Amino acid sequence: MLLENINSPADVKALDAALLPALADEVRQAVLNRVSVHGGHVGPNLGIVEATIAMHRVFNAPDDKFVFDVSHQSYPHKTLTGRAFGFLDMTRLDEVSGYSSPAESPLYDTFELGHTSTSIALASGLQKGRDVMGRHENIVVVIGDGSLSGGEAFEGLNVAAETGTNIIIVVNDNEMSIAENHGGLYRNLALLRQTKGSAELNFFKAMGYDYLYVEEGNDVYKLIEAFQKVKDVDHPVVVHIHTLKGKGFTPAVENKEQWHWSMPFDLQTAQLRKPSTSESYTDLVGQFLLAEMKNDPSLVAVTAGCPSVVGFTPKLRAEAGPQHVDVGIAEGEAVALISGMAKAGAHPVLNVNSTFLQRAYDQIAQDLCINNQPAVINVVMGSVLGMNDITHVGFYDIPMLANIPNLTYLAPASWEEFVSMERWAIAQTGCPVAIRVPGGAVVHSSDSFPTDYSTAPTARLITRGSRVAFIGSGASVAWIEGAAEILREKGIQPTIISQTFLTSLDEPLLTSLLPDHQVVVIAEDGAVDGGFGQKIAAFYGSSPIRVLCNGVKKGLYDRYSYSALLAQSRLTPDTLAADALRALQQ
Amino acid sequence: MLLENINSPADVKALDAALLPALADEVRQAVLNRVSVHGGHVGPNLGIVEATIAMHRVFNAPDDKFVFDVSHQSYPHKTLTGRAFGFLDMTRLDEVSGYSSPAESPLYDTFELGHTSTSIALASGLQKGRDVMGRHENIVVVIGDGSLSGGEAFEGLNVAAETGTNIIIVVNDNEMSIAENHGGLYRNLALLRQTKGSAELNFFKAMGYDYLYVEEGNDVYKLIEAFQKVKDVDHPVVVHIHTLKGKGFTPAVENKEQWHWSMPFDLQTAQLRKPSTSESYTDLVGQFLLAEMKNDPSLVAVTAGCPSVVGFTPKLRAEAGPQHVDVGIAEGEAVALISGMAKAGAHPVLNVNSTFLQRAYDQIAQDLCINNQPAVINVVMGSVLGMNDITHVGFYDIPMLANIPNLTYLAPASWEEFVSMERWAIAQTGCPVAIRVPGGAVVHSSDSFPTDYSTAPTARLITRGSRVAFIGSGASVAWIEGAAEILREKGIQPTIISQTFLTSLDEPLLTSLLPDHQVVVIAEDGAVDGGFGQKIAAFYGSSPIRVLCNGVKKGLYDRYSYSALLAQSRLTPDTLAADALRALQQ
């Protein structure tokens, strides 16, 4: 095996050129080994194998710097930079992450990357920094066509061109983002592919770039030739390479969207090893929206590059027709779009993962909330506390959203509560509403919920007791109900409250606890710093009630275990009950 | 006078065509009337007079929708839509705002706008909403060349083209953003101007737009002809008009940057009515950075379209040379750039207004903080509590930044403290640091400050007293010192603390107050919701200390009086002292 002897890029350079296609086959097989057992990004990595080998053959990493956009296509790079064990040794798969990581490879991985469209902007900093420091290394970016729709990619392109010195942007054009590509730019990419790069009308040239087209983007020799042409260039250049997403694994070529990322699967049958049979909030939300659309032709579901966030498969998207818009990876645009649509009288509902909504902070504050448009944002947690890669953590949404004026942010604790909130949010015309789609397993409830949240209390009193009050929201309501059960076994009948509005306290309810409660324990469904608990603590600041805020401490978390994080954050029924009892005895 | 009889666009349409240039002269004079007495945007409004008249002559507002980017060029539109009094009647200038505002004109102003590059994205929502609702009005956007550098503008362009139906984007190309234009895109605009729009290489066509060029962008008849061509078009079109910024006021034509916005001035002499003679943090920061650059060739000051945020005039920018980068209006790029530069070993310092930093939330969290790069951000408040237009409020920075993992956010209370923090921040290699440049008048201090904030306590104990502790930060330190003086007159010797780190509490110091303090009063230099006070309240949640959090309540504030807002937020020395005394007596 060749790959076993590749410990660094020097070994790639030393290899007989005739063996490079064989190396590519091995890298491809290594990627498949890993993703079929461990899960991960399939298509993006299979498509970029030859380009990665060619990069390491021509450029001199680690002196030359590589920046992979999103870095979900950096697996081949990992196999060539001392981390093949994470792909070949089935006992060591967990030792490499799914994204580029300087913590894992200080020499070869330049940035921790996971959000889209950041690579050129980061590289424009490497470019300017290099110039100021008087060095001359090559700065090489790999960015997929789907990532080009994000505003940060455009801003980076614009500034790197103005800087005017060496930067090499490899545009990996596989005619696909996660779902299909969208937008005006993609017609130009198609024209460039059709004309083999010769069309006069050229987005990259218009942006000030020198330009090179490589039709055979999976031919390692053609790629080496192209990279040799641009190595050490003294100005910005785009190398537009046409690749086949999923190359080498037929199912991934035939269904690019499904095989962008996959749970572990059988390589022979291409079937998931543990097909999910349980219901998910994701699917329920998508089906709910589709059903509602039929009664309301002005209801439009919006997604930003990830229609799967609400289970919108191509089939369901076809069903929705013009009542679904995917803006590509452009969360800022998505928020401005729904504000404009609401202004025009339509009923837009944006569906977006919590971690990616961070990209639209200013649009939420300015375009949506200052303009007070009655659009709806479903903030999808996906898993309990969100995804668990360092760049995808979803539990900072409450600190981010709770302090934006004019926003109503709601946290349902069950599917039925979500439905009642969502129905109201879509129909009302008073204010922008975000709704936190809970993480984890679907919870059902037979309680009755308000039909009009504009007049409903901003918290839901589940049980009125005394001495101790537990306050949770969303998923954490189940945790405090468990804690309350433990207290009842000890003869204490605690109050249980669901903080349904994350953007305002229920002051009458909180005040009503004063006479007969000594302790309030808050269970954040996420971050404790900037969470709703600190607002409750401030509300009780001049009262004798003791307030404990439990939640995830501020910090970076990478590939954590949910259950361990919940225990460490004292969010389990046991820890919440123990803290309440201890405070009661103080 | 013609303008006195223009009460709505119908009156513009009814006017004899031969009188349109005279109307333009009157509008221009009205703009000058207002800005010379009241202050405001000068050049942008003078350049767009004819285009605005032509828009109202050809399109049918309010059925057709106009969206002005930033809306700092919407004064002519205001004069033609029933608000000429705000320009002609010197007693009514305050009745119209400096930006478009549906609160002011529900019929003719579509959105509250003030941040840059949002217009096309918002209009893409009007476009899609119109289509869904089955209507056919024209959607007309006016966006300046400088605003095109922002990522949201690109995302909007991309999606509006994909939607594919009527949208008319008027690109007002005056060869200037606030300072000069920057970036690769601007070479293409220059090429299009040089070729009178005929160059094959055309950014807008590459983005999927039909395209029309108007060389005489201040000729009302040429503009009417162009708009008539595109009215009711069934697909997206760009009308690229070449205008003269500042037209009609020679000083504004000759010095476009200085006259982009101005304080009140004399129309004859073009001198400011009240030239500022006092020192400002803005100027001091710029001069400090310039001086430091000379000792550190790797120190690079970065700005994002507003070099004036640190007083970087063209002269000072020339002095800085390659040690200054203006990325154009692209705050996300600016943050990614400084992360990349720091990674490359340079010492970048981004200078940005608090309100605009909102546009880089995700880049701060992902590109900078997860990557833990030692870059510096100066968060400029400008005035006490920031600028006071509804879209420019700067006092939401603490809730936004304080909960982002790995960020150190510092709040100096004097110029000397700023210098000690900035010196340390630039030299250190441990972490990303943001420093809040205080608002208002410059405060000087002869205290000594730490040289190493990585080992310094995270709050500064100014006076150790008992019973009452006041905790402030930045500008509010002066307010609590005033409150402490009042308490001393009543025989109480309060503790005074400056919360220098907005991202972490000084737990040992807070704990040390427990034995001999009954009341802690926090004075936020800004928003109370999500401020550092709520963190302190949570810290003391299970103790008997009473905690009061004073600060600006969550809400939208427009053209408020600083002093009234401080009083209403109980942030004045009197109110802080009164609240402390009341809590002490409870």
Short mmCIF file of N, CA and C in Angstrom, two decimals, chain B residues 14 24 57-58 107 170 180 188 217 247 315 319 347 368 426 430 439 443 476 495 513 517 540 584:
data_model
loop_
_atom_site.label_atom_id
_atom_site.label_comp_id
_atom_site.label_asym_id
_atom_site.label_seq_id
_atom_site.Cartn_x
_atom_site.Cartn_y
_atom_site.Cartn_z
N ALA B 14 -47.20 65.67 -12.68
CA ALA B 14 -48.03 66.69 -13.33
C ALA B 14 -47.23 67.88 -13.81
N ALA B 24 -35.13 70.32 -9.78
CA ALA B 24 -33.89 69.72 -9.26
C ALA B 24 -33.09 70.77 -8.50
N ARG B 57 -41.12 60.45 -11.45
CA ARG B 57 -41.78 60.79 -12.71
C ARG B 57 -42.23 59.51 -13.45
N VAL B 58 -41.41 58.47 -13.37
CA VAL B 58 -41.67 57.27 -14.18
C VAL B 58 -42.44 56.19 -13.40
N LEU B 107 -46.47 55.43 3.70
CA LEU B 107 -46.74 55.17 2.28
C LEU B 107 -45.47 55.07 1.45
N VAL B 170 -30.87 50.27 -9.26
CA VAL B 170 -30.18 51.46 -9.74
C VAL B 170 -28.86 51.55 -8.98
N GLU B 180 -12.43 56.26 -0.28
CA GLU B 180 -12.35 55.76 -1.65
C GLU B 180 -12.96 54.37 -1.72
N ASN B 188 -13.89 46.77 -12.19
CA ASN B 188 -14.90 46.51 -13.21
C ASN B 188 -15.84 47.69 -13.36
N GLY B 217 -25.71 60.74 -15.36
CA GLY B 217 -26.56 60.37 -14.24
C GLY B 217 -27.13 61.55 -13.48
N LYS B 247 -22.83 67.23 -6.20
CA LYS B 247 -23.16 68.16 -7.30
C LYS B 247 -23.94 69.37 -6.79
N LYS B 315 -4.59 62.27 4.61
CA LYS B 315 -3.19 62.57 4.95
C LYS B 315 -2.61 61.50 5.89
N GLU B 319 0.29 58.55 5.37
CA GLU B 319 1.39 58.35 6.31
C GLU B 319 1.50 56.87 6.72
N HIS B 347 0.47 42.18 13.50
CA HIS B 347 -0.27 42.74 14.63
C HIS B 347 -1.40 43.64 14.12
N LEU B 368 -12.36 34.29 14.34
CA LEU B 368 -11.39 34.88 15.26
C LEU B 368 -11.27 34.07 16.56
N ILE B 426 -1.96 44.54 21.71
CA ILE B 426 -1.22 44.45 20.46
C ILE B 426 -0.02 43.52 20.61
N GLY B 430 -1.73 35.71 23.16
CA GLY B 430 -2.56 34.68 23.80
C GLY B 430 -3.98 34.57 23.32
N GLY B 439 -17.25 56.38 24.88
CA GLY B 439 -17.94 57.47 24.21
C GLY B 439 -17.79 58.77 24.98
N VAL B 443 -11.61 61.31 29.09
CA VAL B 443 -11.31 61.34 30.53
C VAL B 443 -9.82 61.03 30.69
N SER B 476 -19.38 54.72 32.56
CA SER B 476 -20.21 54.71 33.77
C SER B 476 -19.39 54.76 35.05
N THR B 495 -17.81 51.26 48.29
CA THR B 495 -16.78 50.67 47.43
C THR B 495 -17.06 51.08 45.98
N LEU B 513 -16.52 41.12 49.00
CA LEU B 513 -17.50 42.12 49.42
C LEU B 513 -18.56 41.52 50.36
N HIS B 517 -20.80 44.15 52.92
CA HIS B 517 -21.63 44.91 51.97
C HIS B 517 -23.05 44.34 51.96
N TYR B 540 -24.15 36.52 42.75
CA TYR B 540 -24.61 36.74 44.13
C TYR B 540 -25.97 36.09 44.40
N LEU B 584 -30.55 50.07 50.65
CA LEU B 584 -29.91 49.92 51.96
C LEU B 584 -30.95 49.94 53.08
#
